[in-house]
PDB file of C-alpha atoms in Angstrom:
ATOM      1  CA  MET I   4      19.409 104.711  82.867  1.00 49.00           C
ATOM      2  CA  GLN I   5      21.454 105.555  86.037  1.00 54.00           C
ATOM      3  CA  ALA I   6      22.829 101.854  85.512  1.00 53.00           C
ATOM      4  CA  ARG I   7      23.832 102.828  81.903  1.00 56.00           C
ATOM      5  CA  ARG I   8      26.052 106.085  83.551  1.00 56.00           C
ATOM      6  CA  ASN I   9      27.549 103.954  85.796  1.00 55.00           C
ATOM      7  CA  TYR I  10      28.488 100.469  83.271  1.00 62.00           C
ATOM      8  CA  ASN I  11      30.026 103.808  81.419  1.00 83.00           C
ATOM      9  CA  ARG I  12      31.882 105.874  83.966  1.00 85.00           C
ATOM     10  CA  THR I  13      33.401 102.012  84.889  1.00 88.00           C
ATOM     11  CA  THR I  14      34.525 101.282  81.014  1.00 91.00           C
ATOM     12  CA  ARG I  15      35.885 104.651  81.181  1.00 91.00           C
ATOM     13  CA  ILE I  16      37.707 104.239  84.568  1.00 93.00           C
ATOM     14  CA  ASN I  17      38.462 101.348  83.085  1.00 94.00           C
ATOM     15  CA  GLU I  18      40.307 102.177  80.202  1.00 95.00           C
ATOM     16  CA  GLU I  19      40.971 105.171  82.136  1.00 95.00           C
ATOM     17  CA  ILE I  20      43.528 103.036  84.473  1.00 95.00           C
ATOM     18  CA  ARG I  21      44.777 100.094  81.776  1.00 96.00           C
ATOM     19  CA  LYS I  22      46.266 103.756  79.729  1.00 96.00           C
ATOM     20  CA  GLU I  23      48.072 104.926  83.327  1.00 95.00           C
ATOM     21  CA  VAL I  24      49.099 101.644  84.394  1.00 95.00           C
ATOM     22  CA  SER I  25      50.760 100.199  81.188  1.00 94.00           C
ATOM     23  CA  TYR I  26      52.484 103.604  81.243  1.00 95.00           C
ATOM     24  CA  ILE I  27      53.812 103.508  84.966  1.00 95.00           C
ATOM     25  CA  LEU I  28      54.916  99.876  84.165  1.00 93.00           C
ATOM     26  CA  GLN I  29      56.981 101.253  80.823  1.00 92.00           C
ATOM     27  CA  ASN I  30      58.559 104.644  81.740  1.00 92.00           C
ATOM     28  CA  LEU I  31      58.672 104.830  86.087  1.00 93.00           C
ATOM     29  CA  LEU I  32      58.352 100.616  87.357  1.00 91.00           C
ATOM     30  CA  LYS I  33      62.461 100.385  86.695  1.00 90.00           C
ATOM     31  CA  ASP I  34      62.124  96.680  88.546  1.00 90.00           C
ATOM     32  CA  PRO I  35      65.101  94.232  86.137  1.00 90.00           C
ATOM     33  CA  ARG I  36      62.548  91.482  87.132  1.00 91.00           C
ATOM     34  CA  ILE I  37      59.425  92.574  84.941  1.00 90.00           C
ATOM     35  CA  ASP I  38      59.895  91.776  81.604  1.00 85.00           C
ATOM     36  CA  ILE I  39      60.078  94.201  79.252  1.00 86.00           C
ATOM     37  CA  LEU I  40      57.651  92.502  77.102  1.00 86.00           C
ATOM     38  CA  THR I  41      54.589  92.422  80.002  1.00 90.00           C
ATOM     39  CA  SER I  42      51.188  94.392  78.808  1.00 91.00           C
ATOM     40  CA  VAL I  43      48.100  95.328  80.825  1.00 94.00           C
ATOM     41  CA  VAL I  44      45.609  93.254  79.077  1.00 93.00           C
ATOM     42  CA  LYS I  45      42.030  94.182  80.657  1.00 94.00           C
ATOM     43  CA  VAL I  46      40.798  95.419  83.762  1.00 96.00           C
ATOM     44  CA  ASP I  47      37.902  94.998  85.692  1.00 95.00           C
ATOM     45  CA  THR I  48      37.032  96.816  89.008  1.00 94.00           C
ATOM     46  CA  THR I  49      34.369  96.679  91.247  1.00 92.00           C
ATOM     47  CA  LYS I  50      31.446  99.615  90.712  1.00 89.00           C
ATOM     48  CA  ASP I  51      32.209 100.701  94.243  1.00 89.00           C
ATOM     49  CA  LEU I  52      35.829 101.441  92.561  1.00 90.00           C
ATOM     50  CA  LYS I  53      37.479  99.420  95.714  1.00 94.00           C
ATOM     51  CA  TYR I  54      38.884  96.601  94.135  1.00 96.00           C
ATOM     52  CA  CYS I  55      40.516  96.725  91.078  1.00 95.00           C
ATOM     53  CA  LYS I  56      41.379  93.117  89.232  1.00 96.00           C
ATOM     54  CA  LEU I  57      44.495  93.989  85.826  1.00 96.00           C
ATOM     55  CA  PHE I  58      45.143  91.273  83.689  1.00 95.00           C
ATOM     56  CA  ILE I  59      48.583  91.493  82.737  1.00 94.00           C
ATOM     57  CA  SER I  60      49.861  89.414  79.901  1.00 91.00           C
ATOM     58  CA  VAL I  61      54.146  88.592  79.318  1.00 89.00           C
ATOM     59  CA  LEU I  62      55.634  87.153  76.561  1.00 82.00           C
ATOM     60  CA  GLY I  63      58.210  84.564  77.457  1.00 79.00           C
ATOM     61  CA  ASP I  64      59.252  81.524  79.919  1.00 84.00           C
ATOM     62  CA  ASP I  65      56.947  80.547  83.180  1.00 85.00           C
ATOM     63  CA  GLU I  66      60.155  82.074  85.304  1.00 90.00           C
ATOM     64  CA  LYS I  67      59.713  85.401  83.883  1.00 89.00           C
ATOM     65  CA  ARG I  68      56.193  85.089  84.834  1.00 89.00           C
ATOM     66  CA  SER I  69      56.609  84.588  88.179  1.00 90.00           C
ATOM     67  CA  GLN I  70      59.019  86.413  88.535  1.00 93.00           C
ATOM     68  CA  THR I  71      56.503  89.665  87.290  1.00 92.00           C
ATOM     69  CA  LYS I  72      54.172  88.223  89.426  1.00 92.00           C
ATOM     70  CA  VAL I  73      56.382  88.539  92.159  1.00 93.00           C
ATOM     71  CA  ALA I  74      57.385  91.872  91.253  1.00 94.00           C
ATOM     72  CA  LEU I  75      54.147  93.454  90.068  1.00 94.00           C
ATOM     73  CA  LYS I  76      52.417  93.046  93.530  1.00 94.00           C
ATOM     74  CA  SER I  77      55.738  94.372  95.453  1.00 94.00           C
ATOM     75  CA  ALA I  78      55.438  97.593  93.331  1.00 94.00           C
ATOM     76  CA  ALA I  79      51.268  97.383  94.061  1.00 94.00           C
ATOM     77  CA  GLY I  80      51.553 100.041  97.094  1.00 94.00           C
ATOM     78  CA  PHE I  81      53.572 102.613  94.740  1.00 95.00           C
ATOM     79  CA  ILE I  82      52.263 102.225  90.802  1.00 95.00           C
ATOM     80  CA  ARG I  83      48.771 102.824  93.258  1.00 95.00           C
ATOM     81  CA  ARG I  84      50.592 105.465  94.261  1.00 95.00           C
ATOM     82  CA  GLU I  85      51.168 107.197  90.449  1.00 94.00           C
ATOM     83  CA  LEU I  86      47.407 106.243  89.640  1.00 94.00           C
ATOM     84  CA  ALA I  87      45.766 108.109  93.082  1.00 93.00           C
ATOM     85  CA  ALA I  88      48.567 110.973  91.233  1.00 94.00           C
ATOM     86  CA  ARG I  89      47.085 110.945  87.463  1.00 93.00           C
ATOM     87  CA  LEU I  90      44.071 109.898  87.999  1.00 91.00           C
ATOM     88  CA  ASN I  91      41.231 112.454  89.454  1.00 87.00           C
ATOM     89  CA  LEU I  92      39.404 109.397  92.065  1.00 87.00           C
ATOM     90  CA  ARG I  93      37.603 110.128  95.372  1.00 88.00           C
ATOM     91  CA  ASN I  94      39.734 106.980  96.143  1.00 89.00           C
ATOM     92  CA  THR I  95      41.873 104.868  93.860  1.00 92.00           C
ATOM     93  CA  PRO I  96      41.377 100.869  93.801  1.00 94.00           C
ATOM     94  CA  GLU I  97      43.223  98.415  95.831  1.00 95.00           C
ATOM     95  CA  LEU I  98      45.124  97.017  92.723  1.00 96.00           C
ATOM     96  CA  ILE I  99      44.921  92.825  91.825  1.00 95.00           C
ATOM     97  CA  PHE I 100      46.994  91.905  89.793  1.00 95.00           C
ATOM     98  CA  VAL I 101      46.042  88.304  87.067  1.00 94.00           C
ATOM     99  CA  MET I 102      48.180  86.628  85.724  1.00 91.00           C
ATOM    100  CA  ASP I 103      46.723  86.654  81.863  1.00 86.00           C
ATOM    101  CA  ASP I 104      47.724  83.770  79.093  1.00 81.00           C
ATOM    102  CA  SER I 105      44.959  84.490  76.594  1.00 77.00           C
ATOM    103  CA  ILE I 106      48.021  85.930  73.969  1.00 74.00           C
ATOM    104  CA  GLU I 107      49.898  83.648  74.628  1.00 73.00           C
ATOM    105  CA  TYR I 108      47.595  80.921  73.216  1.00 79.00           C
ATOM    106  CA  SER I 109      46.641  82.416  70.876  1.00 79.00           C
ATOM    107  CA  VAL I 110      49.990  82.466  69.186  1.00 80.00           C
ATOM    108  CA  HIS I 111      50.323  78.326  70.604  1.00 80.00           C
ATOM    109  CA  MET I 112      46.838  77.738  68.432  1.00 86.00           C
ATOM    110  CA  GLU I 113      48.476  79.326  65.989  1.00 88.00           C
ATOM    111  CA  GLN I 114      51.701  77.928  65.291  1.00 89.00           C
ATOM    112  CA  LYS I 115      49.397  74.255  66.113  1.00 87.00           C
ATOM    113  CA  LEU I 116      47.162  75.372  63.059  1.00 89.00           C
ATOM    114  CA  LYS I 117      50.328  76.739  60.534  1.00 89.00           C
ATOM    115  CA  GLU I 118      52.233  73.736  61.410  1.00 88.00           C
ATOM    116  CA  ILE I 119      48.710  71.525  60.593  1.00 87.00           C
ATOM    117  CA  GLN I 120      48.347  73.207  57.682  1.00 86.00           C
ATOM    118  CA  ALA I 121      51.559  72.526  56.343  1.00 85.00           C
ATOM    119  CA  GLU I 122      51.352  68.624  57.739  1.00 84.00           C
ATOM    120  CA  THR I 123      48.492  68.219  54.697  1.00 79.00           C
ATOM    121  CA  PRO I 124      49.674  67.602  51.459  1.00 73.00           C
ATOM    122  CA  THR I 125      48.514  70.408  48.442  1.00 66.00           C
ATOM    123  CA  GLU I 126      45.472  69.295  46.035  1.00 63.00           C
ATOM    124  CA  GLU I 127      46.022  70.333  41.902  1.00 56.00           C
TER     125      GLU I 127
END
């Protein structure tokens, strides 16, 4: 029962962190290097709440992605401070930003499938 309760707690905390960081990125952070189409896809927090991996998706070219990653690393302290003010946790985890290309990959694969579908002749 203890493991299940910890799992539920961690899951709730991850979801809360995801919501709050998304809000902070969209409304409070005023860095022009961060692309408007930046979203938090997934959050993984360690059980002891010391570290938190945030999987970030940026729609755009490689330059936009690299600029956004640099800007997020430099704004990590501000985001962590805002997160501490918004969440009722004893310790606010250290934030680690990881770029996630899964959304862009799925869009790319969908385009490829549409191209293949358009190339194949239809049988009547």
